[in-house]
Every structure is written in structure tokens, then in C-alpha cells.
Amino acid sequence: MDRQILLEHIAVPGIETFDVFRSKGGYNAVAKVLKELSSEDVVAEIKKSGLRGRGGAGFPTGLKWSFIDKKSSKPKYLVCNADESEPGTFKDRYLMEHLPHQLIEGMIVSSYALGVNTAYIYVRGEFKYIIGILNKALRETYSNGFLGNNILGTGYNLDIHVHPGAGAYICGEETALLESLEGKRGNPRIKPPFPASKGLYDSPTVVNNVETLAVVGPIINMGGEKYASIGLGKSSGTKLISACGNINKPGVFEIEMGLPVEEFIYSQKYCGGISNNKKMKAVIPGGSSVPILPANLILKTAKGIPRLLTYESLSEGGFETGTMLGSGGFIVYDEDTCIVRNTWNLTRFYHHESCGQCSPCREGTGWMEKVLHRIETGEGRSHDMDLLVSIASKIEGNTICPLGDAAAWPVASAIRHFRNEFEFHVAHPEIVKIKDHGSIEKYT
Amino acid sequence: MPGFKIDHIQYKKNNLKVEFSADTLEKVEKIIARYPAECRKSALLPVLHIAQEEFGGYLSVDVMDYVAVILGIQYIEVYEVATFYSQFYLEKTGKYVIEVCRTGPCAICGGEKISEYLQKKLKISDGETTSDGLFTLREVECLGACGYAPAMQINTEFYEHLTVDKIDTILDLLTKNTNTEKPEGSRWTDKFF
């Protein structure tokens, strides 16, 4: 369970530079695929590895690649989604800051596999210092002959450009990202057509997350079968988990899939337990849009089986008693947390970030924010919980992109598991009107 | 929906002469060259970032129209983008724009108190600028710094693990304009393009 693939050399001084990265075997995968493998071989290797998209959806990467329209006469594009904005998620930033060449290596291999000659890295606008790091790394890669024309004398050409966003969560959705890259508002497109046939500039396009692309190099080096043997079942390989909230050691950890959640939270190697010796109240394990679970259900499934960090184990029990691995943005809440306040806060986020294209999301997120705010500030009404569940259910599934679902799930799950706290807020306005009332447990 | 507030503000074109310097223009041409020749509009976001930096920290109607001409697109195509993204400012800002995170993970790690302290210390509310024109304060959504909470961004720099004392130090340094000395834990870049 100690296996480090992406972060193996993270502690090596200077690993962010081309020379040091190269001295640790970096870019060997580029040399190998360009000289020894066909593009089909590379896709086959990624399929064998069982790699699943690390941005949140967990879609098999090799399969996604195989959808690209090879017969199209238009140029093909690879776009790296570095618009990391899901609350609780900061793993891509960590990767790009410390291992920019790991991403570039993966992008070269992936571009070759897809027949791409121009690739873009779409970085969220707030990460300006990351853009500086990436541009510096790209310049080094060009000057060492791994990018540009006739790479390593093989006749293969590739340019990679960095493109800045400007502050919009919605641009993490792949079709909104493509709109934004075309210089437009980040309004998601209706699918189909999928980007694999009509993406950037109506050309066949693959959009992959930073972590997904970064692991492509190591997979080529070790072989797809070897990678598939790491991890557990259909959750192959390792995953970066960014842990935050009320824990002793927040940060980014690479875990082998299958690590027990309990060990991840309490081991000194990872989160180091709950800060200030408090008790754990709840966890959102995959970025703020996945369902929140109370402590007992995050540690063990409803059937009493210890929960593991895999796509399958975390979703065991469906939305009734389970959640999702999502982006691996692991937010831990201690016993003092007010669930109502936290749910209101996250709903305000989704309201702010809704692009406004679909009415259920544009209006619904605002209604939910308003109702949650009145409950939190002691103005709640007895039917408000049912009202929230009803609004959430009418947003979910009725929007062009998944932001609607992402806004509905946190509200629905908070009420499902912590309904008593919402009811207490409505019943005791005198208590919740106190600012910083924190958890209501101490009043009950 | 970022930018919905602007419905109530009148924006006027002042017909001021707006032009990039020769150096900047060269940089802009290089950026445009990253995209296919018929897709100049793709350069809109990066060029607006540059325009905002070059022309006083915000995008006036004159500046947006100038960018439209450079990219060969309609004015409205620039307006609709400039009003969509939260990092484009349509009104004059202070020299330093403080963007303090208000989202969940920062909020449970003391972010709300940090925001309150900043308002008290600078004597301004969310969205306002100090009378000396030095600081603009904005509460923003998740900065992707959740593990280093509470966090804020000042112009292009990230400041993390914030405490009241640390904010005092940072603001003092910026006020004295000796910000070559960075408080521990800050991340920055001088040139991001």
C-alpha cells in the first residue's frame, strides 16, 4: 500500500527541472513510444492498464481515447483539463507545481497515441504562478528536443500551449472548457456530439485531467498489465487524494487504491487523525459535489464492511448510504461542524458558479441557497427540509451538464443523513441565531 | 452567475485612446499565434488578462473595444466574456486586489474570521476599495488551496495558512511597497505569460 508511482521522486531536489527529471528516467516513455510503438499500441497499453479518468467521473481513459474520430480530415486536439476548482481538490495544482515534466511527458505520449500535433493545457485563472512554472518547463522541453518539430528525429511534431482561464468553476466541465478555450463564455454544450467527434474548433478532441495524463508515462514504462495489477479490481493503480478540513496533516497523498478509509484518516502516514483530539463527524471524500457521509458510514458500509478508497467501495450502498471517490478531494469535518452552515456555504458556491444556461440550475441553486440561509440564521420553516429535497430532485438530471447534479447531491445527502440538525435549527431559532453556534449537538 | 450585478451600472464609452505598448503587442501576437489562424478569438481570455494588467487593473469599455479590434471580433463578443468570468473587473480596483476564499474547506478552518478581520482592518466591505486606492477586498469562491487553508490571493500571489498576525505582516509589507520580501508560505510568479 506504500506504492508511489506519480510522487516517487517528489522529494528529489530540483525534480521540477528537465535535467533532474530526465536523470530519474523522465521522458524515457516518450523515447520508447516514438521509436518502438505504434499509436494503436499505446492506446492498447492504456486500455490494459485499466486507468480511469482522475478528474472525477472515473471513465476508462483507453476507451475514451478509442472514441476519437480517426477518419476525420480535421486536425485532432488533446486538451489537458487543469481547471481544478472543485472545493476540497488541490492535487493537480500540487502535481503541476512540483512535477510539471511528469504532465508534459504524459501529454507527449498521449498526443502521439491520438495523432495530435497541437495540445493545450487549460489552467484555471487563479493559478497564475502555475502557468509560470508550466511555461518554464515547456521551454526546457522544447530546447531539449522533446517538443516542436521532428521530435528526437522521428518526424513527429507536437506543440503544447498553456491557456489561462479567468475564474469560472464551470470551465472544468469538458465542453464548457472547450467553449472557453475558443474565447467564449463557459456554457456547456449539449452532448452528443461528444468532443471525440466534435470538440475544439469542431475537431476531434480528447480532454483529460492533469493526474490522468501525468500517469501515462509511468504506465508505458511499467506496462499496462503491471499497472492493472496494482490497486484493487476495477480501481487499478494509485490515486492522489488531497485531504483537508479538520485533520492534523492536510496535504496531497498518493495511495494505492484499496487503502482502508479508516487507515487513511487516522494513520500518521496520511491525515494523522482529527485535529485538536476531536471526534470526526462527517466526510466528503471526492470533492464538494459528492454526497456527505456521517463518520460511521464513511468508515464502514451499511453492511458493516470496512470502506476502502476505491471507486466501488465508496459508492457501495448507492446514494442511500454511499458516496463517490470523485476527484479525491477529501474533506473531513470534526464534531464542532454545523452541517447546515456547511451545506449553505457549498450551495452558495454552486449558485455563484452556475453558468445560468439551464433554468433548473440557475434558479434552483439560488432557491436552495436562500432556504438554507434562512434555516441557518434561525428563520427556517417546518416544511423547508422537504422543500429543499424537492428542489434538489428537480435540478438533478434536468440540466445540460453535471453542475446541476453536483449542486443537488450535497443538499440531498446532508438532509438524508443529518435531518435532525436541520429540524433542530428550525425548532430553536434562539440558539442558531447566535453567530458561530457550531455543532448543535452540544445543545441537545 | 458571476457578473450579474452589472445590470444596474451604466457603462460608457469615453473614446479614450487605448493602445498596447510595442512590447505588449509583440507578446499579444505571440499568444494569437498559438491558435489556428482562423481562431484568433481563442486568444481572448489571455489578451484580456494582459489588457487588464496594462490598463489600470480593470477593463473599461474602451479597452474591451480595443481588444475586439485586435482580435477581429464584435464588441459584444468581448463584453459577454468579460462579464462572465470572475477575474475580469469592470470597475477600477485598488493596486492590490485581495481575494479571500470563502468556500467550505477554508470556512471550516477559520476562513470566515480571516475575511472579517480583513474587513475590519481595511475598514471596507466585500467588493470595496480603500480610499487611498491601495486595496480592493473581494470574497471569492474556492482557490484550490484547501489543504493550506485559510487562503487568499493578492494579485497573482497565493498566501496560505493565514492568521491574523500573518495578515498584518503581509499588508504592512504591501503598504510600504517593499513586497520583494515575501512572507513564508506565499507562492508567486512575476511573469505568468
XYZ file of C-alpha atoms in Angstrom, chain A residues 259-427:
169
model
C -6.427 1.528 1.225
C -8.976 1.421 4.070
C -10.568 4.821 4.704
C -10.004 4.411 8.442
C -6.270 3.931 7.965
C -6.139 6.917 5.627
C -7.780 9.205 8.173
C -6.051 8.041 11.330
C -2.594 6.833 10.241
C 0.324 9.198 10.853
C 1.437 8.427 7.311
C -1.637 10.156 5.919
C -4.116 12.533 7.581
C -2.809 11.871 11.093
C -6.226 11.862 12.742
C -8.639 14.623 13.634
C -7.090 17.884 14.796
C -7.295 19.002 18.443
C -8.170 15.434 19.513
C -11.743 15.938 18.434
C -14.123 13.358 17.074
C -14.856 13.008 13.392
C -18.386 13.976 12.425
C -18.561 13.607 8.650
C -16.523 13.283 5.463
C -16.987 14.394 1.866
C -14.496 12.082 0.136
C -14.497 13.161 -3.502
C -14.781 16.920 -3.790
C -17.705 19.005 -2.529
C -20.242 17.682 -5.031
C -20.277 14.071 -3.875
C -22.628 13.055 -1.045
C -21.511 13.754 2.526
C -21.407 10.741 4.852
C -21.511 10.641 8.657
C -18.473 9.126 10.415
C -19.970 5.646 10.838
C -20.891 5.303 7.153
C -17.576 6.568 5.796
C -15.623 4.062 7.909
C -17.927 1.106 7.247
C -20.650 0.404 4.710
C -24.238 -0.103 5.887
C -23.463 -3.841 5.838
C -20.588 -3.319 8.258
C -17.780 -3.919 5.750
C -14.773 -1.575 6.143
C -14.847 1.046 3.407
C -11.842 1.262 1.083
C -10.540 4.041 -1.118
C -11.786 2.619 -4.426
C -14.470 3.750 -6.856
C -16.563 0.689 -5.983
C -16.266 0.609 -2.195
C -17.075 4.296 -1.708
C -20.188 4.014 -3.858
C -21.347 0.832 -2.069
C -24.910 1.415 -0.896
C -25.744 3.870 -3.686
C -26.809 7.338 -2.632
C -28.772 5.995 0.327
C -25.703 5.040 2.361
C -22.778 5.519 -0.028
C -20.916 8.308 -1.839
C -18.278 8.561 -4.593
C -14.497 8.708 -4.996
C -14.929 11.673 -7.364
C -11.826 13.800 -7.702
C -10.287 12.539 -4.459
C -10.895 15.834 -2.672
C -11.227 14.515 0.873
C -12.868 16.979 3.289
C -13.042 15.946 6.944
C -15.382 17.628 9.431
C -14.965 17.438 13.206
C -17.625 17.274 15.899
C -17.949 21.075 16.087
C -19.117 21.462 12.493
C -22.557 22.875 11.795
C -23.791 20.766 8.890
C -26.457 23.330 7.970
C -23.928 26.142 7.716
C -21.579 23.987 5.671
C -24.366 22.943 3.292
C -25.431 26.572 2.872
C -21.820 27.538 2.165
C -21.401 24.883 -0.535
C -24.761 25.718 -2.090
C -23.765 29.378 -2.295
C -20.707 28.155 -4.209
C -22.833 26.294 -6.781
C -25.232 29.215 -7.102
C -22.314 31.530 -7.776
C -20.782 29.130 -10.284
C -23.919 28.167 -12.214
C -23.440 29.422 -15.775
C -27.120 30.344 -15.973
C -27.877 28.389 -19.110
C -30.433 25.904 -17.700
C -33.306 27.219 -15.566
C -33.412 24.337 -13.039
C -29.787 25.015 -12.057
C -29.801 28.815 -12.431
C -32.955 29.279 -10.336
C -32.795 26.139 -8.199
C -29.317 26.759 -6.800
C -30.406 30.266 -5.787
C -33.592 28.997 -4.116
C -31.657 26.347 -2.189
C -29.099 28.918 -1.048
C -31.873 31.214 0.170
C -33.756 28.474 2.037
C -30.556 27.106 3.620
C -29.553 30.597 4.685
C -32.855 31.184 6.420
C -32.604 27.855 8.246
C -29.032 28.622 9.325
C -29.942 32.092 10.603
C -32.976 30.985 12.598
C -35.672 31.914 10.100
C -36.395 28.379 8.880
C -39.869 26.962 8.404
C -41.023 23.458 9.247
C -41.539 22.381 5.640
C -38.155 23.750 4.459
C -36.390 20.386 4.548
C -38.998 18.832 2.266
C -38.823 21.916 0.077
C -35.040 21.536 -0.277
C -35.311 17.839 -1.132
C -37.943 18.709 -3.704
C -35.855 21.469 -5.351
C -32.768 19.227 -5.391
C -34.685 16.415 -7.048
C -35.964 18.783 -9.722
C -32.476 20.069 -10.580
C -30.873 16.628 -10.677
C -30.868 15.138 -14.168
C -32.592 18.137 -15.719
C -29.602 20.176 -16.827
C -27.208 20.109 -19.776
C -24.126 19.492 -17.645
C -23.457 17.785 -14.296
C -23.208 21.060 -12.312
C -26.906 20.678 -11.542
C -26.326 17.230 -10.054
C -23.245 18.491 -8.257
C -25.345 21.193 -6.585
C -28.233 18.874 -5.731
C -26.300 15.975 -4.184
C -24.698 17.819 -1.237
C -28.077 19.210 -0.169
C -29.973 15.955 -0.583
C -27.303 13.939 1.247
C -26.936 16.434 4.109
C -30.678 16.249 4.766
C -30.688 12.463 4.341
C -28.019 11.923 6.996
C -28.382 14.960 9.259
C -32.090 15.786 9.095
C -32.207 16.156 12.879
C -29.781 19.087 12.702
C -31.941 20.887 10.173
C -35.028 20.241 12.288
C -33.224 21.498 15.389
C -32.356 24.723 13.558
C -35.995 25.291 12.680
C -37.199 24.428 16.190
